[in-house]
Amino acid sequence: LAGVGALALGGTATAIAETVPWQRAARPEKPPAPVEFYGDHQPGIATTPPSALVLTAFDLATNDRASLVDLLKRWSSAAEALMRGELLDTSTGSSARLRDSGETRGLPPASLTLTVGFGPGAFDAIPELVREKPPGLSPIPPMRGDALDDARGGGDLVVQACADDEMVAFHATRQLTRLAKGIATPRWSQRGFGATTDVRRGQTPRNLFGQKDGTANPQPGTLGFDPVVWVQPGDSPPWMVGGAYLAVRRIRMDLDRWDLAAASQQNKALGRDTVTGAPLSGGGEFSAPDFGATDNVGQLTIPADAHIRVANPAFNDAAEMLRRGYSYDDGYTDDRRRDAGLIFMAYVRDVPQQFTPVLRALTERDAMHAFLTHAASAVFAIPPGCQPGGFLGDTLLG
Ligand code: HEM
């Protein structure tokens, strides 16, 4: 056996010597143009989701308005440079606080987007902001079956970094975290991944249950998108116009139990065919579900407790949302259960009207819920985008 091993090893060594090491193999792909930082809306919401997510929440270490303004200015100019693929200050003489750590040196920006927002606590901490707390930012009330880890939820500020290169998303978060020193301290961070190849091919990406996830999402650029996602003129408070609210749920998915379920049970729990994504009432992925359809024994084809029925706007006072979640895999818990699932993220114009009632309905009636555990929760107000010379949050703090 030892001889066989040595032979095999010898063979491998020769192969390596004769070919280009994989680390150095050329990948001739034209990098996509960087995502624009400035604009009416912050990037990272209506922009195509790249493959990697680093979502970080911070607690404010100050109640001083001027310090928060200082931080937002620093974050905005850093975000603008990072999204263009620039490093921050690289001069060796710079103070450690300003010096870039450099792990993305030479890398393209990889569609990096940085999105910044305020948690409810920011408005409580800073006396001048108490009266500015938006009604659309109400925290999500406890739901039956919640197993929320407080240390992994909440937060006064949030930074969402998305990129097609995990190193780029990590680096950008690292720089913003460094720039926050003394003003805000990291509270939690979650890393997620998505099925980017599907996204690049214009197909709906799949989640860890193997389902096409995002089919019924409002589409950026269509008439229906803006009133669902962006705070509109006339909504309160005025400084949020052009912004959105972000609801985050860390949802553990019981993959082992799901894998044991029959395909027909999986399809019925969702109300769609897992493989094609088509509603069980027939047609293709993008056909409208017929919620009144019945089979030959009079049973609803899309069952009463199917996820897509319970979540559909028709049964929720027309409440809609933009879902922009990422899968996560954090290995195994202390009791050896797999900690994997969905970092569910929904962007809405108003949390208590568009998100909370749908979440409550799903908690109470969704057949898929039996396979899910909600393990953390957070809400943030994402102010509108900024223009050159301005900074993120300047409609509130400028
Ligand atoms: C791990 C948890 C979840 C998984 C795996 C999941 C998966 C899916 C899938 C596969 C679809 C069908 C395809 C599509 O339209 O995207 C869907 C639809 C939907 N989900 Fe979820 N979902 C989860 C949690 C949630 C939560 C927490 C909410 C909101 C509170 C939600 C809201 C919706 C809505 C609004 C739809 C579209 C319904 C329609 O109009 O057809 N989902 N989900």
Tab-separated table of C-alpha atoms and ligand atoms in Angstrom:
chain	number	residue	atom	x	y	z
A	1	LEU	CA	0.000	0.000	0.000
A	2	ALA	CA	2.848	2.299	0.893
A	3	GLY	CA	4.296	1.624	-2.557
A	4	VAL	CA	1.039	2.526	-4.291
A	5	GLY	CA	0.867	5.777	-2.318
A	6	ALA	CA	4.401	6.706	-3.269
A	7	LEU	CA	3.677	5.982	-6.927
A	8	ALA	CA	0.542	8.078	-6.868
A	9	LEU	CA	2.358	10.919	-5.188
A	10	GLY	CA	5.181	10.730	-7.700
A	11	GLY	CA	2.681	10.952	-10.549
A	12	THR	CA	1.033	14.005	-9.044
A	13	ALA	CA	4.358	15.770	-8.559
A	14	THR	CA	5.206	15.325	-12.253
A	15	ALA	CA	1.808	16.613	-13.310
A	16	ILE	CA	2.251	19.729	-11.177
A	17	ALA	CA	5.694	20.421	-12.588
A	18	GLU	CA	4.398	20.230	-16.154
A	19	THR	CA	1.362	22.465	-15.829
A	20	VAL	CA	0.821	26.046	-14.725
A	21	PRO	CA	0.074	26.106	-11.007
A	22	TRP	CA	-3.638	26.645	-10.551
A	23	GLN	CA	-2.960	29.737	-8.480
A	24	ARG	CA	-1.336	31.340	-11.508
A	25	ALA	CA	-3.612	30.114	-14.290
A	26	ALA	CA	-4.827	33.068	-16.331
A	27	ARG	CA	-8.521	33.863	-16.075
A	28	PRO	CA	-9.173	36.069	-19.083
A	29	GLU	CA	-12.406	37.710	-18.018
A	30	LYS	CA	-13.096	41.398	-18.572
A	31	PRO	CA	-14.006	42.846	-15.173
A	32	PRO	CA	-17.441	44.481	-15.084
A	33	ALA	CA	-17.645	48.271	-14.625
A	34	PRO	CA	-17.732	49.398	-10.983
A	35	VAL	CA	-21.149	50.129	-9.484
A	36	GLU	CA	-21.817	53.881	-9.142
A	37	PHE	CA	-21.724	55.086	-5.537
A	38	TYR	CA	-23.508	58.427	-5.964
A	39	GLY	CA	-27.184	58.615	-6.834
A	40	ASP	CA	-30.732	59.079	-5.584
A	41	HIS	CA	-30.662	55.674	-3.913
A	42	GLN	CA	-27.867	53.813	-2.188
A	43	PRO	CA	-26.321	50.969	-4.179
A	44	GLY	CA	-26.815	47.398	-2.971
A	45	ILE	CA	-30.625	47.402	-3.055
A	46	ALA	CA	-31.842	47.640	-6.661
A	47	THR	CA	-28.429	46.631	-8.029
A	48	THR	CA	-27.898	42.993	-9.104
A	49	PRO	CA	-26.817	40.964	-6.065
A	50	PRO	CA	-23.219	39.765	-6.427
A	51	SER	CA	-22.096	36.462	-4.893
A	52	ALA	CA	-20.743	37.449	-1.492
A	53	LEU	CA	-22.264	39.303	1.425
A	54	VAL	CA	-20.655	40.658	4.566
A	55	LEU	CA	-23.313	42.245	6.746
A	56	THR	CA	-22.053	44.027	9.848
A	57	ALA	CA	-23.954	45.817	12.590
A	58	PHE	CA	-22.346	48.311	14.943
A	59	ASP	CA	-23.217	49.762	18.331
A	60	LEU	CA	-22.608	53.472	18.785
A	61	ALA	CA	-19.955	54.233	21.375
A	62	THR	CA	-20.978	57.896	21.534
A	63	ASN	CA	-24.089	60.012	21.878
A	64	ASP	CA	-22.451	62.930	20.126
A	65	ARG	CA	-24.092	64.014	16.883
A	66	ALA	CA	-20.886	65.574	15.485
A	67	SER	CA	-18.983	62.296	15.911
A	68	LEU	CA	-21.671	60.431	13.998
A	69	VAL	CA	-21.488	63.018	11.198
A	70	ASP	CA	-17.719	62.634	11.153
A	71	LEU	CA	-18.067	58.849	10.831
A	72	LEU	CA	-20.645	59.060	8.040
A	73	LYS	CA	-18.424	61.450	6.088
A	74	ARG	CA	-15.455	59.133	6.467
A	75	TRP	CA	-17.560	56.105	5.500
A	76	SER	CA	-18.982	57.869	2.459
A	77	SER	CA	-15.680	58.955	0.973
A	78	ALA	CA	-14.136	55.557	1.758
A	79	ALA	CA	-17.109	53.724	0.215
A	80	GLU	CA	-16.874	55.822	-2.939
A	81	ALA	CA	-13.176	55.008	-3.346
A	82	LEU	CA	-13.535	51.328	-2.442
A	83	MET	CA	-16.379	50.851	-4.921
A	84	ARG	CA	-14.078	52.195	-7.648
A	85	GLY	CA	-11.512	49.591	-6.631
A	86	GLU	CA	-9.170	52.039	-4.925
A	87	LEU	CA	-7.283	51.281	-1.751
A	88	LEU	CA	-7.611	53.894	0.985
A	89	ASP	CA	-4.509	55.645	2.329
A	90	THR	CA	-1.481	53.489	1.556
A	91	SER	CA	1.358	55.787	2.643
A	92	THR	CA	3.466	54.034	5.235
A	93	GLY	CA	3.695	57.231	7.252
A	94	SER	CA	-0.076	57.389	7.805
A	95	SER	CA	-1.562	56.778	11.191
A	96	ALA	CA	-2.711	53.197	11.654
A	97	ARG	CA	-6.318	54.385	11.677
A	98	LEU	CA	-6.082	55.669	8.126
A	99	ARG	CA	-3.792	53.066	6.554
A	100	ASP	CA	-5.339	50.526	4.210
A	101	SER	CA	-4.657	46.881	5.062
A	102	GLY	CA	-4.102	46.206	1.358
A	103	GLU	CA	-5.391	42.662	0.872
A	104	THR	CA	-7.222	43.713	-2.301
A	105	ARG	CA	-4.193	45.384	-3.875
A	106	GLY	CA	-4.470	44.885	-7.649
A	107	LEU	CA	-7.957	43.408	-7.493
A	108	PRO	CA	-10.845	44.828	-9.528
A	109	PRO	CA	-13.798	46.211	-7.534
A	110	ALA	CA	-15.828	43.057	-8.297
A	111	SER	CA	-19.165	44.936	-8.368
A	112	LEU	CA	-18.649	45.978	-4.749
A	113	THR	CA	-21.559	47.846	-3.207
A	114	LEU	CA	-21.571	49.410	0.246
A	115	THR	CA	-24.882	50.272	1.842
A	116	VAL	CA	-25.140	52.091	5.170
A	117	GLY	CA	-28.092	52.442	7.556
A	118	PHE	CA	-29.303	53.349	11.046
A	119	GLY	CA	-30.828	50.965	13.600
A	120	PRO	CA	-33.517	52.145	16.035
A	121	GLY	CA	-30.897	52.567	18.790
A	122	ALA	CA	-29.111	55.342	16.868
A	123	PHE	CA	-32.172	57.558	17.309
A	124	ASP	CA	-32.348	56.767	21.037
A	125	ALA	CA	-28.638	57.352	21.624
A	126	ILE	CA	-28.287	60.792	20.067
A	127	PRO	CA	-30.519	63.388	21.754
A	128	GLU	CA	-30.944	65.505	18.575
A	129	LEU	CA	-32.212	62.434	16.672
A	130	VAL	CA	-34.825	61.156	19.111
A	131	ARG	CA	-37.658	62.878	17.292
A	132	GLU	CA	-36.423	61.739	13.877
A	133	LYS	CA	-36.983	58.029	14.480
A	134	PRO	CA	-39.046	56.855	11.501
A	135	PRO	CA	-42.343	55.066	12.177
A	136	GLY	CA	-41.413	52.741	9.306
A	137	LEU	CA	-38.526	51.424	11.413
A	138	SER	CA	-40.518	49.781	14.218
A	139	PRO	CA	-38.653	46.724	15.527
A	140	ILE	CA	-40.155	43.366	14.597
A	141	PRO	CA	-42.191	42.050	17.554
A	142	PRO	CA	-41.470	38.558	18.921
A	143	MET	CA	-42.970	35.739	16.864
A	144	ARG	CA	-43.986	32.271	18.008
A	145	GLY	CA	-41.065	29.846	17.790
A	146	ASP	CA	-38.427	32.585	17.618
A	147	ALA	CA	-35.059	31.511	19.012
A	148	LEU	CA	-33.387	34.879	18.663
A	149	ASP	CA	-29.796	35.382	19.703
A	150	ASP	CA	-29.647	38.993	20.817
A	151	ALA	CA	-25.897	39.169	20.279
A	152	ARG	CA	-26.441	38.377	16.581
A	153	GLY	CA	-29.288	40.812	16.053
A	154	GLY	CA	-30.124	44.487	16.472
A	155	GLY	CA	-27.509	47.225	16.148
A	156	ASP	CA	-27.325	51.038	15.855
A	157	LEU	CA	-25.672	51.119	12.422
A	158	VAL	CA	-25.324	48.653	9.575
A	159	VAL	CA	-22.914	48.203	6.686
A	160	GLN	CA	-23.913	45.823	3.919
A	161	ALA	CA	-20.989	44.910	1.681
A	162	CYS	CA	-21.739	42.832	-1.423
A	163	ALA	CA	-19.183	41.836	-4.068
A	164	ASP	CA	-18.379	39.119	-6.549
A	165	ASP	CA	-15.158	38.497	-4.638
A	166	GLU	CA	-15.423	37.650	-0.956
A	167	MET	CA	-12.006	39.194	-0.323
A	168	VAL	CA	-13.294	42.514	-1.687
A	169	ALA	CA	-16.402	42.471	0.526
A	170	PHE	CA	-14.298	41.511	3.531
A	171	HIS	CA	-11.695	44.194	2.843
A	172	ALA	CA	-14.266	46.949	2.431
A	173	THR	CA	-15.927	45.992	5.703
A	174	ARG	CA	-12.569	45.880	7.425
A	175	GLN	CA	-11.747	49.413	6.265
A	176	LEU	CA	-15.100	50.852	7.364
A	177	THR	CA	-14.783	49.063	10.716
A	178	ARG	CA	-11.331	50.594	11.217
A	179	LEU	CA	-12.625	54.058	10.329
A	180	ALA	CA	-15.373	53.652	12.970
A	181	LYS	CA	-12.937	53.167	15.824
A	182	GLY	CA	-13.941	55.161	18.889
A	183	ILE	CA	-17.352	56.033	17.426
A	184	ALA	CA	-18.955	52.658	16.710
A	185	THR	CA	-18.007	49.111	17.690
A	186	PRO	CA	-18.908	45.993	15.696
A	187	ARG	CA	-21.792	44.072	17.282
A	188	TRP	CA	-22.195	41.170	14.869
A	189	SER	CA	-21.213	40.195	11.376
A	190	GLN	CA	-22.733	37.632	9.044
A	191	ARG	CA	-21.285	36.248	5.833
A	192	GLY	CA	-23.451	34.983	3.036
A	193	PHE	CA	-23.126	33.498	-0.405
A	194	GLY	CA	-25.385	33.303	-3.416
A	195	ALA	CA	-25.734	31.301	-6.603
A	196	THR	CA	-24.017	33.904	-8.771
A	197	THR	CA	-23.669	31.751	-11.846
A	198	ASP	CA	-27.474	31.647	-12.004
A	199	VAL	CA	-27.649	35.433	-11.564
A	200	ARG	CA	-25.087	36.015	-14.342
A	201	ARG	CA	-27.052	33.777	-16.680
A	202	GLY	CA	-30.184	35.766	-15.911
A	203	GLN	CA	-31.701	32.881	-13.947
A	204	THR	CA	-33.263	32.912	-10.504
A	205	PRO	CA	-30.661	31.778	-7.959
A	206	ARG	CA	-31.419	28.794	-5.721
A	207	ASN	CA	-31.383	28.636	-1.922
A	208	LEU	CA	-30.126	25.745	0.251
A	209	PHE	CA	-33.444	23.877	-0.132
A	210	GLY	CA	-32.654	23.824	-3.868
A	211	GLN	CA	-35.557	26.157	-4.628
A	212	LYS	CA	-35.496	29.016	-7.110
A	213	ASP	CA	-35.707	31.954	-4.711
A	214	GLY	CA	-36.694	35.399	-5.959
A	215	THR	CA	-39.120	34.523	-8.766
A	216	ALA	CA	-41.970	36.757	-7.580
A	217	ASN	CA	-39.708	39.667	-6.543
A	218	PRO	CA	-40.572	43.132	-7.847
A	219	GLN	CA	-38.218	43.888	-10.732
A	220	PRO	CA	-36.035	47.034	-10.653
A	221	GLY	CA	-36.927	49.305	-13.561
A	222	THR	CA	-40.599	48.293	-13.603
A	223	LEU	CA	-43.444	50.534	-12.433
A	224	GLY	CA	-44.229	48.287	-9.482
A	225	PHE	CA	-40.751	48.439	-7.962
A	226	ASP	CA	-40.376	51.998	-6.673
A	227	PRO	CA	-43.524	52.242	-4.515
A	228	VAL	CA	-42.681	48.909	-2.864
A	229	VAL	CA	-39.056	49.641	-2.052
A	230	TRP	CA	-38.357	53.390	-1.855
A	231	VAL	CA	-39.782	55.798	0.698
A	232	GLN	CA	-41.924	58.186	-1.379
A	233	PRO	CA	-42.413	61.977	-1.240
A	234	GLY	CA	-45.119	62.638	1.351
A	235	ASP	CA	-44.012	59.687	3.523
A	236	SER	CA	-42.624	60.531	6.921
A	237	PRO	CA	-39.950	61.497	7.822
A	238	PRO	CA	-38.986	63.574	4.762
A	239	TRP	CA	-35.265	62.806	5.141
A	240	MET	CA	-35.982	59.133	4.311
A	241	VAL	CA	-37.478	59.906	0.866
A	242	GLY	CA	-35.489	57.832	-1.638
A	243	GLY	CA	-34.335	55.505	1.119
A	244	ALA	CA	-35.699	52.129	2.227
A	245	TYR	CA	-36.006	49.974	5.336
A	246	LEU	CA	-34.103	46.740	5.696
A	247	ALA	CA	-35.489	43.808	7.690
A	248	VAL	CA	-32.953	41.086	8.469
A	249	ARG	CA	-33.718	37.606	9.789
A	250	ARG	CA	-31.088	34.956	10.266
A	251	ILE	CA	-33.110	31.821	9.482
A	252	ARG	CA	-31.587	28.416	10.180
A	253	MET	CA	-32.864	25.835	7.697
A	254	ASP	CA	-33.093	22.221	8.869
A	255	LEU	CA	-31.377	20.781	5.814
A	256	ASP	CA	-31.181	17.218	7.147
A	257	ARG	CA	-34.910	17.019	7.816
A	258	TRP	CA	-35.738	18.749	4.514
A	259	ASP	CA	-33.590	16.262	2.618
A	260	LEU	CA	-35.625	13.395	4.133
A	261	ALA	CA	-38.958	14.876	3.015
A	262	ALA	CA	-40.542	13.472	-0.158
A	263	ALA	CA	-40.228	15.704	-3.215
A	264	SER	CA	-44.024	16.051	-3.322
A	265	GLN	CA	-44.062	17.268	0.301
A	266	GLN	CA	-41.296	19.767	-0.460
A	267	ASN	CA	-43.209	21.084	-3.461
A	268	LYS	CA	-46.461	21.355	-1.514
A	269	ALA	CA	-44.787	23.186	1.373
A	270	LEU	CA	-43.596	25.840	-1.096
A	271	GLY	CA	-46.478	25.737	-3.591
A	272	ARG	CA	-44.036	25.523	-6.499
A	273	ASP	CA	-42.135	22.762	-8.260
A	274	THR	CA	-38.640	22.785	-6.782
A	275	VAL	CA	-36.914	21.925	-10.052
A	276	THR	CA	-38.680	24.269	-12.473
A	277	GLY	CA	-39.924	26.902	-10.022
A	278	ALA	CA	-43.392	26.772	-11.643
A	279	PRO	CA	-46.439	27.206	-9.381
A	280	LEU	CA	-48.215	23.898	-8.663
A	281	SER	CA	-51.269	25.284	-10.463
A	282	GLY	CA	-49.316	24.930	-13.735
A	283	GLY	CA	-47.385	26.899	-16.352
A	284	GLY	CA	-43.735	27.974	-16.157
A	285	GLU	CA	-41.638	29.671	-13.486
A	286	PHE	CA	-43.117	33.095	-14.158
A	287	SER	CA	-46.758	32.035	-14.661
A	288	ALA	CA	-49.123	33.621	-12.148
A	289	PRO	CA	-50.150	31.104	-9.473
A	290	ASP	CA	-53.846	30.182	-9.626
A	291	PHE	CA	-54.740	30.021	-5.950
A	292	GLY	CA	-58.277	28.819	-6.693
A	293	ALA	CA	-57.184	25.780	-8.737
A	294	THR	CA	-58.163	22.361	-7.388
A	295	ASP	CA	-57.168	18.794	-8.319
A	296	ASN	CA	-59.485	15.954	-9.357
A	297	VAL	CA	-60.467	15.258	-5.736
A	298	GLY	CA	-61.231	18.904	-5.051
A	299	GLN	CA	-58.051	19.672	-3.061
A	300	LEU	CA	-56.361	23.036	-3.559
A	301	THR	CA	-53.454	22.521	-5.975
A	302	ILE	CA	-51.464	25.148	-4.100
A	303	PRO	CA	-52.265	24.044	-0.533
A	304	ALA	CA	-53.702	26.438	2.043
A	305	ASP	CA	-50.414	26.375	3.998
A	306	ALA	CA	-48.053	26.676	0.990
A	307	HIS	CA	-45.342	29.328	1.514
A	308	ILE	CA	-46.175	31.248	-1.671
A	309	ARG	CA	-49.881	31.396	-0.822
A	310	VAL	CA	-49.361	32.557	2.758
A	311	ALA	CA	-46.785	35.180	1.646
A	312	ASN	CA	-48.636	36.362	-1.475
A	313	PRO	CA	-49.756	40.027	-1.504
A	314	ALA	CA	-53.315	38.918	-2.391
A	315	PHE	CA	-53.648	37.449	1.123
A	316	ASN	CA	-51.679	40.214	2.880
A	317	ASP	CA	-53.462	43.497	2.108
A	318	ALA	CA	-51.258	43.875	-0.991
A	319	ALA	CA	-48.071	43.971	1.137
A	320	GLU	CA	-45.019	43.454	-1.084
A	321	MET	CA	-41.285	43.432	-0.450
A	322	LEU	CA	-37.965	43.089	-2.257
A	323	ARG	CA	-36.204	39.961	-0.996
A	324	ARG	CA	-32.417	40.105	-1.350
A	325	GLY	CA	-31.168	37.380	0.973
A	326	TYR	CA	-27.999	35.301	0.945
A	327	SER	CA	-27.376	31.706	1.970
A	328	TYR	CA	-25.073	31.132	4.914
A	329	ASP	CA	-23.162	28.187	6.333
A	330	ASP	CA	-21.557	28.622	9.718
A	331	GLY	CA	-20.586	24.982	10.230
A	332	TYR	CA	-21.966	23.096	13.215
A	333	THR	CA	-23.389	24.259	16.537
A	334	ASP	CA	-22.116	22.965	19.898
A	335	ASP	CA	-24.804	20.286	19.810
A	336	ARG	CA	-23.578	19.272	16.336
A	337	ARG	CA	-26.462	20.621	14.370
A	338	ARG	CA	-25.703	22.234	11.050
A	339	ASP	CA	-25.976	26.020	11.301
A	340	ALA	CA	-26.866	26.874	7.728
A	341	GLY	CA	-29.742	28.681	6.101
A	342	LEU	CA	-30.726	32.068	4.834
A	343	ILE	CA	-29.723	35.541	5.874
A	344	PHE	CA	-33.126	36.783	4.846
A	345	MET	CA	-33.078	40.443	3.884
A	346	ALA	CA	-36.122	42.370	2.732
A	347	TYR	CA	-36.134	45.977	1.537
A	348	VAL	CA	-39.425	47.807	2.007
A	349	ARG	CA	-40.877	51.279	2.226
A	350	ASP	CA	-42.346	50.534	5.670
A	351	VAL	CA	-41.502	47.619	8.008
A	352	PRO	CA	-44.703	47.415	10.111
A	353	GLN	CA	-46.928	47.605	7.032
A	354	GLN	CA	-45.089	45.474	4.491
A	355	PHE	CA	-42.902	43.073	6.421
A	356	THR	CA	-44.199	42.308	9.917
A	357	PRO	CA	-47.712	41.111	8.916
A	358	VAL	CA	-46.284	38.763	6.275
A	359	LEU	CA	-43.770	37.392	8.754
A	360	ARG	CA	-46.562	36.809	11.277
A	361	ALA	CA	-48.706	35.010	8.691
A	362	LEU	CA	-45.777	32.795	7.687
A	363	THR	CA	-44.964	32.026	11.332
A	364	GLU	CA	-48.526	30.905	11.924
A	365	ARG	CA	-49.516	29.157	8.718
A	366	ASP	CA	-46.547	28.345	6.456
A	367	ALA	CA	-45.845	24.600	5.989
A	368	MET	CA	-42.173	25.406	5.343
A	369	HIS	CA	-41.921	27.042	8.760
A	370	ALA	CA	-41.587	23.600	10.396
A	371	PHE	CA	-38.157	23.353	8.750
A	372	LEU	CA	-37.000	26.831	9.851
A	373	THR	CA	-35.716	28.492	13.021
A	374	HIS	CA	-35.491	32.270	13.223
A	375	ALA	CA	-32.224	32.839	15.065
A	376	ALA	CA	-31.617	36.610	14.839
A	377	SER	CA	-33.491	39.742	13.829
A	378	ALA	CA	-32.693	43.370	13.007
A	379	VAL	CA	-34.173	46.402	11.263
A	380	PHE	CA	-32.430	49.403	9.759
A	381	ALA	CA	-33.358	52.655	8.043
A	382	ILE	CA	-31.291	52.976	4.869
A	383	PRO	CA	-31.218	56.683	3.988
A	384	PRO	CA	-31.249	57.768	0.325
A	385	GLY	CA	-28.064	57.924	-1.701
A	386	CYS	CA	-25.842	61.001	-1.708
A	387	GLN	CA	-24.416	63.290	-4.394
A	388	PRO	CA	-20.775	64.378	-4.892
A	389	GLY	CA	-19.884	66.726	-2.035
A	390	GLY	CA	-22.515	65.169	0.223
A	391	PHE	CA	-22.403	62.150	2.505
A	392	LEU	CA	-24.641	59.193	3.374
A	393	GLY	CA	-27.216	60.355	5.898
A	394	ASP	CA	-26.837	64.041	4.966
A	395	THR	CA	-30.611	64.427	4.546
A	396	LEU	CA	-30.816	63.726	8.299
A	397	LEU	CA	-27.527	65.128	9.546
A	398	GLY	CA	-26.294	67.559	6.881
B	1	HEM	C1	-35.429	30.309	5.036
B	1	HEM	C2	-36.579	30.938	4.860
B	1	HEM	C3	-37.248	31.104	3.530
B	1	HEM	C4	-37.097	30.423	2.375
B	1	HEM	C5	-36.208	29.212	2.121
B	1	HEM	C6	-37.954	31.030	1.389
B	1	HEM	C7	-38.098	30.591	0.077
B	1	HEM	C8	-38.981	31.138	-0.830
B	1	HEM	C9	-39.172	30.649	-2.163
B	1	HEM	C10	-38.392	29.501	-2.768
B	1	HEM	C11	-40.146	31.366	-2.749
B	1	HEM	C12	-40.761	31.157	-4.136
B	1	HEM	C13	-40.039	31.820	-5.235
B	1	HEM	C14	-40.049	33.303	-5.160
B	1	HEM	O1	-41.018	33.981	-5.495
B	1	HEM	O2	-39.020	33.806	-4.725
B	1	HEM	C15	-40.549	32.374	-1.796
B	1	HEM	C16	-41.488	33.330	-2.015
B	1	HEM	C17	-41.774	34.341	-1.134
B	1	HEM	N1	-41.292	34.466	0.147
B	1	HEM	FE1	-40.032	33.228	1.088
B	1	HEM	N2	-38.611	32.081	1.962
B	1	HEM	C18	-38.202	32.166	3.270
B	1	HEM	C19	-38.599	33.091	4.194
B	1	HEM	C20	-39.429	34.139	3.938
B	1	HEM	C21	-39.749	35.193	4.870
B	1	HEM	C22	-39.226	35.300	6.305
B	1	HEM	C23	-40.569	36.060	4.219
B	1	HEM	C24	-41.207	37.343	4.707
B	1	HEM	C25	-41.498	37.620	5.938
B	1	HEM	C26	-40.784	35.538	2.880
B	1	HEM	C27	-41.558	36.135	1.909
B	1	HEM	C28	-41.788	35.625	0.673
B	1	HEM	C29	-42.631	36.279	-0.314
B	1	HEM	C30	-43.342	37.617	-0.144
B	1	HEM	C31	-42.620	35.466	-1.442
B	1	HEM	C32	-43.367	35.711	-2.753
B	1	HEM	C33	-44.747	35.165	-2.648
B	1	HEM	C34	-45.506	35.339	-3.934
B	1	HEM	O3	-46.050	36.409	-4.122
B	1	HEM	O4	-45.507	34.412	-4.755
B	1	HEM	N3	-40.064	34.376	2.750
B	1	HEM	N4	-39.820	32.186	-0.618
